[in-house]
Short mmCIF file of N, CA and C in Angstrom, two decimals:
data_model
loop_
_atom_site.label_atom_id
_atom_site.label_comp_id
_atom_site.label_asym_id
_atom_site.label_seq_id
_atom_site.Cartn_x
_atom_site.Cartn_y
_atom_site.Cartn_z
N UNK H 1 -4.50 65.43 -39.14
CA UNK H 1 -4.34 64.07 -38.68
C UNK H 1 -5.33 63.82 -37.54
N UNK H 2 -6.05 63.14 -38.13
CA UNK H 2 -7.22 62.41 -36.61
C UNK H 2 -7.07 61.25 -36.21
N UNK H 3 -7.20 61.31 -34.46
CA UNK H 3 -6.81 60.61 -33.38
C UNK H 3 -8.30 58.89 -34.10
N UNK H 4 -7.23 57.62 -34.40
CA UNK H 4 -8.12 56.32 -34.25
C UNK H 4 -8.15 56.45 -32.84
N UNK H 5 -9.55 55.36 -32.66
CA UNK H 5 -9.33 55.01 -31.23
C UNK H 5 -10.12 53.42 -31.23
N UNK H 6 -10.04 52.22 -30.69
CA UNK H 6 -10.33 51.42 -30.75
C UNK H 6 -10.75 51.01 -29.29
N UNK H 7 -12.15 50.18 -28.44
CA UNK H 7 -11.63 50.25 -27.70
C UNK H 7 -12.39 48.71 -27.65
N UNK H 8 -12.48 47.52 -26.68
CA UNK H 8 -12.72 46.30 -26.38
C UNK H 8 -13.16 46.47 -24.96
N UNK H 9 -13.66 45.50 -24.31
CA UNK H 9 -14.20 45.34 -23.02
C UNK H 9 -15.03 43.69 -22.97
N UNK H 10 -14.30 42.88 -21.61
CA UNK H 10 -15.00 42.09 -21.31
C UNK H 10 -15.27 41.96 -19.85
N UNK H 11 -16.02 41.08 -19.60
CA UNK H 11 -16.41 40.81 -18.17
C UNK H 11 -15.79 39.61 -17.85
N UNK H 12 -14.92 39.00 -16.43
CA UNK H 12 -14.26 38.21 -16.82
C UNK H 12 -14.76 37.39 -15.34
N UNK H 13 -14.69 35.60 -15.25
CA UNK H 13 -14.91 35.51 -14.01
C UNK H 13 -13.81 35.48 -13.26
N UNK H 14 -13.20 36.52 -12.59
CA UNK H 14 -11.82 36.47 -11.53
C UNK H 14 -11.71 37.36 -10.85
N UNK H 15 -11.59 37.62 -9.75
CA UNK H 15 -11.52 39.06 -9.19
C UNK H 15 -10.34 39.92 -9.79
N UNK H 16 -10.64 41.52 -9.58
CA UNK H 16 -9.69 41.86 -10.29
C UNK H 16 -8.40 42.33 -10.16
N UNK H 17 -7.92 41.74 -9.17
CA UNK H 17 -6.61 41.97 -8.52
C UNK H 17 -6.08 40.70 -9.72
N UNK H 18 -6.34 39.29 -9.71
CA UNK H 18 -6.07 38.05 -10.31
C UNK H 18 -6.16 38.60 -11.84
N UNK H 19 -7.20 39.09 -12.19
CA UNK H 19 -7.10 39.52 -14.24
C UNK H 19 -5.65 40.92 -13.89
N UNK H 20 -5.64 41.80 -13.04
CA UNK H 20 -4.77 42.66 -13.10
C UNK H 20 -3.36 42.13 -13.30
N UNK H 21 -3.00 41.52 -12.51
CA UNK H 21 -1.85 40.97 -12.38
C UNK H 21 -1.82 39.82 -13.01
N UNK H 22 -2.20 39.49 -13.87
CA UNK H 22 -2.11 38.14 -15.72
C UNK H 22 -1.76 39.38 -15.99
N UNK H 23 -2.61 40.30 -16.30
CA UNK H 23 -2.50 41.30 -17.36
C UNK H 23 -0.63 41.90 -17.64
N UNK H 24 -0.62 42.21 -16.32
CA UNK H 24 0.93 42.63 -15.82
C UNK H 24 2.19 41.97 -15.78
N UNK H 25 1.64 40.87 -16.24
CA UNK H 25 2.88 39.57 -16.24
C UNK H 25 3.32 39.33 -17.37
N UNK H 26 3.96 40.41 -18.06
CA UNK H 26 5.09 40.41 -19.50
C UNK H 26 5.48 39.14 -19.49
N UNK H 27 6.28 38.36 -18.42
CA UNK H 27 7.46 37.57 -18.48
C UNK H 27 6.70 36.18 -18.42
N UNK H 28 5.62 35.82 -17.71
CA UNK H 28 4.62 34.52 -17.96
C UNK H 28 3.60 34.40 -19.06
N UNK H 29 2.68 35.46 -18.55
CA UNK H 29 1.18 35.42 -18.99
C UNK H 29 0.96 35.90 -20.40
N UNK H 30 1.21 37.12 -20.63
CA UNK H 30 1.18 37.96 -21.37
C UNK H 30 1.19 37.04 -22.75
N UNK H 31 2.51 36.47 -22.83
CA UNK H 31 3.15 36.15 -24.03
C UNK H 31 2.21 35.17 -24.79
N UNK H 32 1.28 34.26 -23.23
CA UNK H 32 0.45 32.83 -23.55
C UNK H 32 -0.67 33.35 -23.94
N UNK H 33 -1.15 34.82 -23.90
CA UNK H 33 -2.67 35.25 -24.23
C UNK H 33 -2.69 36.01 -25.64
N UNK H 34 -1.51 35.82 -26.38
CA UNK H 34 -1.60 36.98 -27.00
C UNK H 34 -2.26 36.03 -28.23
N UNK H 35 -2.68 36.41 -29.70
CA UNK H 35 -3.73 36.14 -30.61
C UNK H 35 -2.49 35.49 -31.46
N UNK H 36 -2.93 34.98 -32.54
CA UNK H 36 -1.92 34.66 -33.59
C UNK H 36 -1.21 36.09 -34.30
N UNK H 37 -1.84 37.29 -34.18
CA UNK H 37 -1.49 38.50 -35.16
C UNK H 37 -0.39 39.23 -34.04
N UNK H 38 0.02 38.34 -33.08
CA UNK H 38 1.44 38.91 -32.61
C UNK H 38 2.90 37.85 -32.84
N UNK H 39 3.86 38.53 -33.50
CA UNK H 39 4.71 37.57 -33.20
C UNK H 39 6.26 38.70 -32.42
N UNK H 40 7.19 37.64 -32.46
CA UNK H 40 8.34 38.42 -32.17
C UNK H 40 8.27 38.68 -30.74
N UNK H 41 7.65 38.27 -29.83
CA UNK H 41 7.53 39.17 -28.77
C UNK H 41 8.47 38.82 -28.32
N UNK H 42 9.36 39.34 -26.99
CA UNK H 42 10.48 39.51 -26.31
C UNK H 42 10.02 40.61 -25.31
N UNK H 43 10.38 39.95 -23.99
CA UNK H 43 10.48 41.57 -22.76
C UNK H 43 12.12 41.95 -23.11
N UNK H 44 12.20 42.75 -22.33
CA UNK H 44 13.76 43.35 -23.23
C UNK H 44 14.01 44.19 -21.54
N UNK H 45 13.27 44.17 -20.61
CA UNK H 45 13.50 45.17 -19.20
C UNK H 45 12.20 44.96 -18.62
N UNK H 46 12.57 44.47 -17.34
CA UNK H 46 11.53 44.15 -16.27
C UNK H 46 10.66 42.95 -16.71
N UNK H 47 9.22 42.92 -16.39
CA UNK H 47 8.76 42.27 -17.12
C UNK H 47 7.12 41.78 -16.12
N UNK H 48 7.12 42.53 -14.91
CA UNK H 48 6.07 42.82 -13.99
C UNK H 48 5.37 44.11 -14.17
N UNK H 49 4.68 44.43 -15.29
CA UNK H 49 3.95 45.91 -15.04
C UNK H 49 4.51 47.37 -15.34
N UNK H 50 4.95 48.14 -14.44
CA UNK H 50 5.91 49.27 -14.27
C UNK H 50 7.31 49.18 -14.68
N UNK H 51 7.35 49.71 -15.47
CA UNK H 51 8.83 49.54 -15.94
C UNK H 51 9.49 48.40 -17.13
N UNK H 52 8.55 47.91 -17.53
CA UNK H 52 8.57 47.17 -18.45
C UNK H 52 8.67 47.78 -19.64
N UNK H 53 9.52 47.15 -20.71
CA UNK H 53 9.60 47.56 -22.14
C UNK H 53 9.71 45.82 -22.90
N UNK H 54 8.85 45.77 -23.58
CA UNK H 54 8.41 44.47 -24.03
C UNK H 54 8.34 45.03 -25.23
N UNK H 55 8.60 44.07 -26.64
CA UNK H 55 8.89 44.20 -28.11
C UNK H 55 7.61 43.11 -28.56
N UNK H 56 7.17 43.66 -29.64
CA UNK H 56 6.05 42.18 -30.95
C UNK H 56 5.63 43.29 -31.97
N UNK H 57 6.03 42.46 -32.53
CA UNK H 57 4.69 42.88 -33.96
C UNK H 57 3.48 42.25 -34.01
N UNK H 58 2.51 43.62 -34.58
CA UNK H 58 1.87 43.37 -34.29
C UNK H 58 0.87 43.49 -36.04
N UNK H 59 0.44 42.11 -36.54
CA UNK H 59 -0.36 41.86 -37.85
C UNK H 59 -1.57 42.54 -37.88
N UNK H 60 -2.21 43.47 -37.94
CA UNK H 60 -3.95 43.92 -37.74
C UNK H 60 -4.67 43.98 -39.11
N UNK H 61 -3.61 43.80 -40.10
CA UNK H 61 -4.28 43.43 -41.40
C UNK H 61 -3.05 42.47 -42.51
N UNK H 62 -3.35 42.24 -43.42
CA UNK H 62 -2.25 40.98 -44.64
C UNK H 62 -1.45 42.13 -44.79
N UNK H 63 -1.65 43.15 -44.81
CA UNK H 63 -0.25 43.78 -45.18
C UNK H 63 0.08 45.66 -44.23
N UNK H 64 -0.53 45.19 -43.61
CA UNK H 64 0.03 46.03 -42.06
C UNK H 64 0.68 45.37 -40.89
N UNK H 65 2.01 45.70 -40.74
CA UNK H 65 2.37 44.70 -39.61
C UNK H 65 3.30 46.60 -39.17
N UNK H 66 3.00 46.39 -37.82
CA UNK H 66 3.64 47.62 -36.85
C UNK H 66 4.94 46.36 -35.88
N UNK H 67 5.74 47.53 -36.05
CA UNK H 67 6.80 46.89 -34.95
C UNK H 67 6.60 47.72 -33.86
N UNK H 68 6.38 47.17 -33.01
CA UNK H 68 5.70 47.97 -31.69
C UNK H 68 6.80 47.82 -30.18
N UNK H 69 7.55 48.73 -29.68
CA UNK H 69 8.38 48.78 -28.66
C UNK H 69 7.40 49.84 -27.63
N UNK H 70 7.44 48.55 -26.55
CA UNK H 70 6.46 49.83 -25.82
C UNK H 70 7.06 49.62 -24.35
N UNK H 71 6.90 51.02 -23.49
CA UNK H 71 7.05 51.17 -22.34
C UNK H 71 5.80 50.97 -21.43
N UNK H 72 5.94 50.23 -20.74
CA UNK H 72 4.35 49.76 -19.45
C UNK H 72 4.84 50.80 -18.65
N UNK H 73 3.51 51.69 -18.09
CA UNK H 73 3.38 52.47 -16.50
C UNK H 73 1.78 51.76 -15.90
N UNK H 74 2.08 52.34 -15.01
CA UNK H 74 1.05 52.34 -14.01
C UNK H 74 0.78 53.07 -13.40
N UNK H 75 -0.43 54.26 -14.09
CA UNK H 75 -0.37 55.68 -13.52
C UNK H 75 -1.25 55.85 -12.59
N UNK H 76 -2.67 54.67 -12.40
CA UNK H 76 -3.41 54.48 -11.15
C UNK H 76 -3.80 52.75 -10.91
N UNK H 77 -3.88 52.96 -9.61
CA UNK H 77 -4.57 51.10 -9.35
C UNK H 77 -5.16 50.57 -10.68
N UNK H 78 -4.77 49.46 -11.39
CA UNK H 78 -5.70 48.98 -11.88
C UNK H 78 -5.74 49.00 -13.10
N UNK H 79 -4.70 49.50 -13.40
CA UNK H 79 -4.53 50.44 -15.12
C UNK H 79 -2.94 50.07 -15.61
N UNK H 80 -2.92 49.73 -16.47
CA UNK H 80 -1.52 49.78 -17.74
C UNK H 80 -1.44 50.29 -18.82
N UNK H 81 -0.60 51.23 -18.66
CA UNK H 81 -0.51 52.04 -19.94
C UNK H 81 0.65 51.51 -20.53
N UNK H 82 0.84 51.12 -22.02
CA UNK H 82 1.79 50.70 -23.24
C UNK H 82 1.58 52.08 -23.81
N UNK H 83 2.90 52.60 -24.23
CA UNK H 83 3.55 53.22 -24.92
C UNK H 83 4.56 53.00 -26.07
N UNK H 84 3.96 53.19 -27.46
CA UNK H 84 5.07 52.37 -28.37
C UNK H 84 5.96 53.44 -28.64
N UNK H 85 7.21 53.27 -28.51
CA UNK H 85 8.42 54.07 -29.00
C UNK H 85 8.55 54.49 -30.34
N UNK H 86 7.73 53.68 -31.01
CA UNK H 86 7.99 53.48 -32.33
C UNK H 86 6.40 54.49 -33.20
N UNK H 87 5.87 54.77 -32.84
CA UNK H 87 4.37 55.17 -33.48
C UNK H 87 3.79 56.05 -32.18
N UNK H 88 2.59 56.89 -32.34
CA UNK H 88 1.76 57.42 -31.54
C UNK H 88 1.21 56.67 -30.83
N UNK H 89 0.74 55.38 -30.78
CA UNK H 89 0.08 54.63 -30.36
C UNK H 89 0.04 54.28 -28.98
N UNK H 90 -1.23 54.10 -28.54
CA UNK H 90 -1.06 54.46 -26.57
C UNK H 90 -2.27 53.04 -26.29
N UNK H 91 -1.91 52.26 -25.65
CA UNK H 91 -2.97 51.37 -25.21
C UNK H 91 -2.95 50.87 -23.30
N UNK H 92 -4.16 51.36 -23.27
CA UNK H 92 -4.73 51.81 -22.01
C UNK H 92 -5.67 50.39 -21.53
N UNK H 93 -4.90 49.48 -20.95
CA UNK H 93 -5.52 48.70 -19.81
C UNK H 93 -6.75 49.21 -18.49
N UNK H 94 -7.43 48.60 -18.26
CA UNK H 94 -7.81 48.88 -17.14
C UNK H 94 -9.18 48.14 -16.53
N UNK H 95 -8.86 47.32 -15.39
CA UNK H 95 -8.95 46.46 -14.76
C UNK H 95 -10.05 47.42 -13.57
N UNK H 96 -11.20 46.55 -13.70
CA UNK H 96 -12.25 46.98 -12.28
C UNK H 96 -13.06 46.15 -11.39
N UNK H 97 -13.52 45.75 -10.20
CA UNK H 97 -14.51 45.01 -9.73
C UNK H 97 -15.55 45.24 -10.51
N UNK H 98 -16.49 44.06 -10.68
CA UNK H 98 -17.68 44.00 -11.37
C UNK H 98 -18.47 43.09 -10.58
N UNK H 99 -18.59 43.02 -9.49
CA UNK H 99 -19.54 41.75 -8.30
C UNK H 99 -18.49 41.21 -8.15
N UNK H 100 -19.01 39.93 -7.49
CA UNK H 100 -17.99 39.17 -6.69
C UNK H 100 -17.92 37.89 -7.52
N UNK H 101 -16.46 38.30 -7.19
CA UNK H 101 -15.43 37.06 -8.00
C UNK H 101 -15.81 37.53 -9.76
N UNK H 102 -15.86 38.81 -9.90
CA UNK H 102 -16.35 39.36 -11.12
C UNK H 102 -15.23 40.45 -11.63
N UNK H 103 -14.20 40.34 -12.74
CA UNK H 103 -13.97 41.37 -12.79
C UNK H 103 -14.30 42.19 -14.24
N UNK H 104 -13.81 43.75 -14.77
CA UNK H 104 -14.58 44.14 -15.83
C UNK H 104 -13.05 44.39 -16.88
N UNK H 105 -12.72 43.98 -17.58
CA UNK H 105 -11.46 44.86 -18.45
C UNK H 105 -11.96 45.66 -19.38
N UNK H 106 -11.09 46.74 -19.59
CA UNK H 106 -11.33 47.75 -20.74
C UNK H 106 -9.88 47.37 -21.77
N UNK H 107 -9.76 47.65 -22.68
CA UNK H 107 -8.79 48.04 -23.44
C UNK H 107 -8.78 49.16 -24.83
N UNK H 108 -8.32 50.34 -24.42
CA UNK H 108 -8.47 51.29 -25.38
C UNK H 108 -6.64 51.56 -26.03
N UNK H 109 -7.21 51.63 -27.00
CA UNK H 109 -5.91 51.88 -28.19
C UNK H 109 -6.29 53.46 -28.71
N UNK H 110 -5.03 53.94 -29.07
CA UNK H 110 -5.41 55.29 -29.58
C UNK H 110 -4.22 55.80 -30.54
N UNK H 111 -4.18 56.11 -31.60
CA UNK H 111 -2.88 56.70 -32.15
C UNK H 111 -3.55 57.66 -33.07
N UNK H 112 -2.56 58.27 -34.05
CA UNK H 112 -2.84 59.54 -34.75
C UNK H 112 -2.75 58.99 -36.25
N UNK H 113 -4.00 58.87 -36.69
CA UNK H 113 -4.15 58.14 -38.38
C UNK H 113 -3.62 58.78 -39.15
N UNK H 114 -3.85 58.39 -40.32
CA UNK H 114 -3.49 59.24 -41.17
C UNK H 114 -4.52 60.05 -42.29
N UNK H 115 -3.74 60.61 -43.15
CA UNK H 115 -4.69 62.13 -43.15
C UNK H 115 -5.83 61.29 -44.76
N UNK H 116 -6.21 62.22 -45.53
CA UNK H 116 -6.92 61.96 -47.04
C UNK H 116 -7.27 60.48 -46.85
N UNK H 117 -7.63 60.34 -48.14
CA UNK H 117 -8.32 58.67 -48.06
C UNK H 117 -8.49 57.51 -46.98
N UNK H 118 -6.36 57.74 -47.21
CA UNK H 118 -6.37 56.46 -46.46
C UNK H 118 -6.31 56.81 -44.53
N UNK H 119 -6.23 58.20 -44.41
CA UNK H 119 -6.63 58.06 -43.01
C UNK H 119 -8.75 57.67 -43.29
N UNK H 120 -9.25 57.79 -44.23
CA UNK H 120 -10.58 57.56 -43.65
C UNK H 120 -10.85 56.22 -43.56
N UNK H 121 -10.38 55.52 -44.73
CA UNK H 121 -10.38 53.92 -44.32
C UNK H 121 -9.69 53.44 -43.03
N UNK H 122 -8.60 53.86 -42.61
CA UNK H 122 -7.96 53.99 -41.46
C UNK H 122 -8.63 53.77 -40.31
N UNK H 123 -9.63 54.84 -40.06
CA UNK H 123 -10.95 55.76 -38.96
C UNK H 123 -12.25 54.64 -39.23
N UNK H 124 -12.38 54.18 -39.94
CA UNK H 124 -13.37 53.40 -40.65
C UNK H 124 -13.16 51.80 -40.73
N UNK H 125 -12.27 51.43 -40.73
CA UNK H 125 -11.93 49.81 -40.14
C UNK H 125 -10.64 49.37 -39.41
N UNK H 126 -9.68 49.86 -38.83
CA UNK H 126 -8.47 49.80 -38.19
C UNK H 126 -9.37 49.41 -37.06
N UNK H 127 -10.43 50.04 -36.35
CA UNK H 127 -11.18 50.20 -34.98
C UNK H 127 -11.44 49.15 -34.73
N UNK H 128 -12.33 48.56 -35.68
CA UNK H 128 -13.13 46.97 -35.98
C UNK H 128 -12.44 45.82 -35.85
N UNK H 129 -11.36 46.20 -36.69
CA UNK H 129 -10.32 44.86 -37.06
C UNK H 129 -9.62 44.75 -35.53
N UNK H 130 -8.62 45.99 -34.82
CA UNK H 130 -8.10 46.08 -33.73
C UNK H 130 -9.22 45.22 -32.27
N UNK H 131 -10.39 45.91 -32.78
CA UNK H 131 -11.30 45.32 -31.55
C UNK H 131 -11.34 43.78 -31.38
N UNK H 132 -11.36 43.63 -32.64
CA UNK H 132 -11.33 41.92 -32.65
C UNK H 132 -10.24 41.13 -32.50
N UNK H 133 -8.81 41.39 -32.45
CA UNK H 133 -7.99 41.29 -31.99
C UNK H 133 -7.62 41.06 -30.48
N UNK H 134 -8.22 41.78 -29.55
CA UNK H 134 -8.35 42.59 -28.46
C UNK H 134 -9.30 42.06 -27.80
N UNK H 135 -10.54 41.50 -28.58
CA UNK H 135 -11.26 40.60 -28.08
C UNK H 135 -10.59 39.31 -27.54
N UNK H 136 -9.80 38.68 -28.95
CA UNK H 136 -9.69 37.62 -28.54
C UNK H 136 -8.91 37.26 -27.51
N UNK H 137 -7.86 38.40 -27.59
CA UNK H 137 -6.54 38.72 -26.48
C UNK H 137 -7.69 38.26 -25.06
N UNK H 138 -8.65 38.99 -24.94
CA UNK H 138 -8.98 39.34 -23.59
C UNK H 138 -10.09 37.88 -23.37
N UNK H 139 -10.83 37.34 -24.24
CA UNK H 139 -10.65 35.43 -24.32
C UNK H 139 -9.88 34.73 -23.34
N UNK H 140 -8.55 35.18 -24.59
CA UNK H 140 -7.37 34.02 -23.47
C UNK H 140 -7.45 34.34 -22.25
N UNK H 141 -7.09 35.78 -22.47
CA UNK H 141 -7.03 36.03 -20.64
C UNK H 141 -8.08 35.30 -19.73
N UNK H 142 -9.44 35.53 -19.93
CA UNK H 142 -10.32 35.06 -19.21
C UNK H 142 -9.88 33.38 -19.25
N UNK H 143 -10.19 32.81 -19.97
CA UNK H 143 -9.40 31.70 -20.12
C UNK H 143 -7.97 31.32 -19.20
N UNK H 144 -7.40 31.88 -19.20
CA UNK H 144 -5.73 31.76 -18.23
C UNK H 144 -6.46 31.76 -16.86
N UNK H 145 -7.15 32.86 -16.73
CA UNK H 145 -7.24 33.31 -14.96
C UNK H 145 -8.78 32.86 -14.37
N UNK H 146 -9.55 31.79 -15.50
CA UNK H 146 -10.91 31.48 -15.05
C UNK H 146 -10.30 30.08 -14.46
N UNK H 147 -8.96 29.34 -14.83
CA UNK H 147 -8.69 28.15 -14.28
C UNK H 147 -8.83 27.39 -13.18
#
């Protein structure tokens, strides 16, 4: 079984305390940035960052839909880690200065594909499709916090 990994990055205009904390806001922000290929969402505990467990499915292709229960940490400044309860899947926020009034986001996804064929199609467009997703996610955001 080999590790997908997907990852996105934009440059956003906001400092990055302001994109960090959109990012961290389950209970406002979150829900208003997300793409059409999420539905269902619900926070379910907390709903600021740390300690959060927030619910959606999530569409990344016509007939892949993941039900995704994930736990938020915050293991350094600047960073959110989602943990889905439900799958391997680990998606890694992380928020940096990039100049002034500049900030940089990353977003890396990572889970454990699957094996023969269809892990290679898996390894081979899950990455692509996810990125673009992830793009657009990180759009809105800029969008929400360029206001």
């Amino acid at each position: 079984m080999a590790q997908v990994e997907a990852t996105t990055e934009r440059i956003i205009a906001a400092d990055a305390d302001t994109v960090f904390d959109a990012l961290a806001d389950y209970k406002d922000v979150r829900g208003k940035v997300l793409t059409g290929h999420f539905s269902e969402y619900e926070v379910r505990e907390g709903g600021d960052g740390e300690g959060t467990l927030v619910h959606w499915k999530l569409q990344a292709a016509s007939k892949r839909v993941r039900d995704c229960l994930l736990e938020v940490s915050e293991p350094t400044d600047g960073q959110l880690v989602e943990k889905d309860r439900n799958s391997s899947m680990v998606t890694t926020w992380t928020v940096t200065p990039a100049g002034e009034g500049r900030s940089k986001a990353v977003v890396v996804t990572v889970w454990d594909g699957a094996s023969g064929i269809g892990g290679f199609f898996e390894r081979t467009f899950a990455p692509k499709g996810l990125g673009r997703i992830y793009d657009e996610l990180l759009q809105n955001l800029a969008t929400e916090v360029e206001k």
